[in-house]
C-alpha cells in the first residue's frame, strides 16, 4: 500500500527550520531505503507532504513516529493509504 503522509507544523516556521537539517537528512535516508518516494513543503508553508513507497500501514506509522520534527514535537501527522491499481512504469 502507498501512503500520503501530511504533516502540519504546530510551531512557528522559524522554530521548525532549526530542526530542518535533521528532518531533510532523515528524508534522504528514507528515500535511499525506498520507503519514501517524494517529499516537500506545502505551497502554504504550513507543513509538508510525503509520498511513501509500497509499504505496510505499520511501516508508514513508524516513519511518522521517527521523523525528527515529530520527535521534537513540531508537527502533527495524518495518513491516507491507497492501493495503487494504476501506476507509472517503475513504481
mmCIF file of C-alpha atoms in Angstrom:
data_model
loop_
_atom_site.group_PDB
_atom_site.id
_atom_site.type_symbol
_atom_site.label_atom_id
_atom_site.label_comp_id
_atom_site.label_asym_id
_atom_site.label_seq_id
_atom_site.Cartn_x
_atom_site.Cartn_y
_atom_site.Cartn_z
ATOM 1 C CA UNK A 1 0.000 0.000 0.000
ATOM 2 C CA UNK A 2 1.167 3.511 -0.789
ATOM 3 C CA UNK A 3 0.537 6.359 1.667
ATOM 4 C CA UNK A 4 0.199 10.125 1.563
ATOM 5 C CA UNK A 5 1.594 11.467 4.826
ATOM 6 C CA UNK A 6 0.643 15.059 5.553
ATOM 7 C CA UNK A 7 2.387 16.936 8.301
ATOM 8 C CA UNK A 8 1.185 20.209 9.773
ATOM 9 C CA UNK A 9 3.550 22.459 11.674
ATOM 10 C CA UNK A 10 2.483 23.023 15.274
ATOM 11 C CA UNK A 11 5.274 25.530 15.926
ATOM 12 C CA UNK A 12 6.297 28.749 14.160
ATOM 13 C CA UNK A 13 8.255 28.263 10.928
ATOM 14 C CA UNK A 14 11.439 29.793 12.381
ATOM 15 C CA UNK A 15 11.350 27.170 15.156
ATOM 16 C CA UNK A 16 10.635 24.342 12.687
ATOM 17 C CA UNK A 17 13.518 25.480 10.473
ATOM 18 C CA UNK A 18 16.024 24.912 13.292
ATOM 19 C CA UNK A 19 15.331 21.168 13.012
ATOM 20 C CA UNK A 20 15.079 21.172 9.198
ATOM 21 C CA UNK A 21 18.629 19.826 8.551
ATOM 22 C CA UNK A 22 17.914 16.697 10.634
ATOM 23 C CA UNK A 23 14.495 16.309 9.001
ATOM 24 C CA UNK A 24 15.962 16.573 5.481
ATOM 25 C CA UNK A 25 18.752 14.103 6.315
ATOM 26 C CA UNK A 26 16.115 11.661 7.600
ATOM 27 C CA UNK A 27 14.072 12.067 4.396
ATOM 28 C CA UNK A 28 17.172 11.468 2.261
ATOM 29 C CA UNK A 29 17.896 8.225 4.154
ATOM 30 C CA UNK A 30 14.293 7.059 3.744
ATOM 31 C CA UNK A 31 14.337 7.841 0.009
ATOM 32 C CA UNK A 32 17.593 5.894 -0.332
ATOM 33 C CA UNK A 33 15.976 2.971 1.524
ATOM 34 C CA UNK A 34 12.938 3.107 -0.793
ATOM 35 C CA UNK A 35 10.389 3.838 1.921
ATOM 36 C CA UNK A 36 9.770 7.390 0.666
ATOM 37 C CA UNK A 37 9.353 8.394 -2.982
ATOM 38 C CA UNK A 38 8.597 12.122 -2.791
ATOM 39 C CA UNK A 39 8.766 14.810 -0.132
ATOM 40 C CA UNK A 40 8.298 18.551 0.022
ATOM 41 C CA UNK A 41 6.840 21.520 1.811
ATOM 42 C CA UNK A 42 3.270 22.522 1.177
ATOM 43 C CA UNK A 43 2.842 25.589 -1.000
ATOM 44 C CA UNK A 44 1.307 27.358 2.014
ATOM 45 C CA UNK A 45 4.440 26.638 4.129
ATOM 46 C CA UNK A 46 2.146 25.288 6.859
ATOM 47 C CA UNK A 47 3.539 21.773 6.640
ATOM 48 C CA UNK A 48 4.725 19.127 4.233
ATOM 49 C CA UNK A 49 3.712 16.088 2.224
ATOM 50 C CA UNK A 50 5.487 12.736 1.986
ATOM 51 C CA UNK A 51 4.583 10.003 -0.508
ATOM 52 C CA UNK A 52 5.703 6.549 0.552
ATOM 53 C CA UNK A 53 6.703 3.564 -1.489
ATOM 54 C CA UNK A 54 4.680 0.357 -1.308
ATOM 55 C CA UNK A 55 4.922 -0.247 2.458
ATOM 56 C CA UNK A 56 2.670 -1.528 5.227
ATOM 57 C CA UNK A 57 0.483 0.644 7.431
ATOM 58 C CA UNK A 58 2.789 -0.240 10.334
ATOM 59 C CA UNK A 59 5.859 0.934 8.405
ATOM 60 C CA UNK A 60 4.099 4.194 7.483
ATOM 61 C CA UNK A 61 3.186 4.771 11.129
ATOM 62 C CA UNK A 62 6.796 4.078 12.134
ATOM 63 C CA UNK A 63 8.005 6.642 9.580
ATOM 64 C CA UNK A 64 5.740 9.276 11.101
ATOM 65 C CA UNK A 65 6.889 8.386 14.618
ATOM 66 C CA UNK A 66 10.618 8.738 13.940
ATOM 67 C CA UNK A 67 10.569 11.964 11.902
ATOM 68 C CA UNK A 68 12.865 14.434 13.727
ATOM 69 C CA UNK A 69 10.080 17.027 13.511
ATOM 70 C CA UNK A 70 7.719 14.618 15.282
ATOM 71 C CA UNK A 71 10.328 13.700 17.897
ATOM 72 C CA UNK A 72 10.807 17.422 18.613
ATOM 73 C CA UNK A 73 7.042 17.975 18.948
ATOM 74 C CA UNK A 74 6.913 20.349 15.965
ATOM 75 C CA UNK A 75 4.299 18.642 13.771
ATOM 76 C CA UNK A 76 1.125 16.619 13.703
ATOM 77 C CA UNK A 77 0.670 13.920 11.062
ATOM 78 C CA UNK A 78 -2.195 12.433 9.091
ATOM 79 C CA UNK A 79 -2.048 9.411 6.807
ATOM 80 C CA UNK A 80 -4.108 8.291 3.832
ATOM 81 C CA UNK A 81 -3.299 4.852 2.484
ATOM 82 C CA UNK A 82 -4.248 3.731 -1.007
ATOM 83 C CA UNK A 83 -3.832 0.728 -3.254
ATOM 84 C CA UNK A 84 -2.231 1.976 -6.462
ATOM 85 C CA UNK A 85 -4.166 -0.004 -9.053
ATOM 86 C CA UNK A 86 -2.778 2.254 -11.765
ATOM 87 C CA UNK A 87 0.801 3.423 -11.652
ATOM 88 C CA UNK A 88 3.619 4.711 -13.819
ATOM 89 C CA UNK A 89 6.156 2.158 -15.050
ATOM 90 C CA UNK A 90 8.844 1.525 -12.470
ATOM 91 C CA UNK A 91 6.684 2.179 -9.414
#
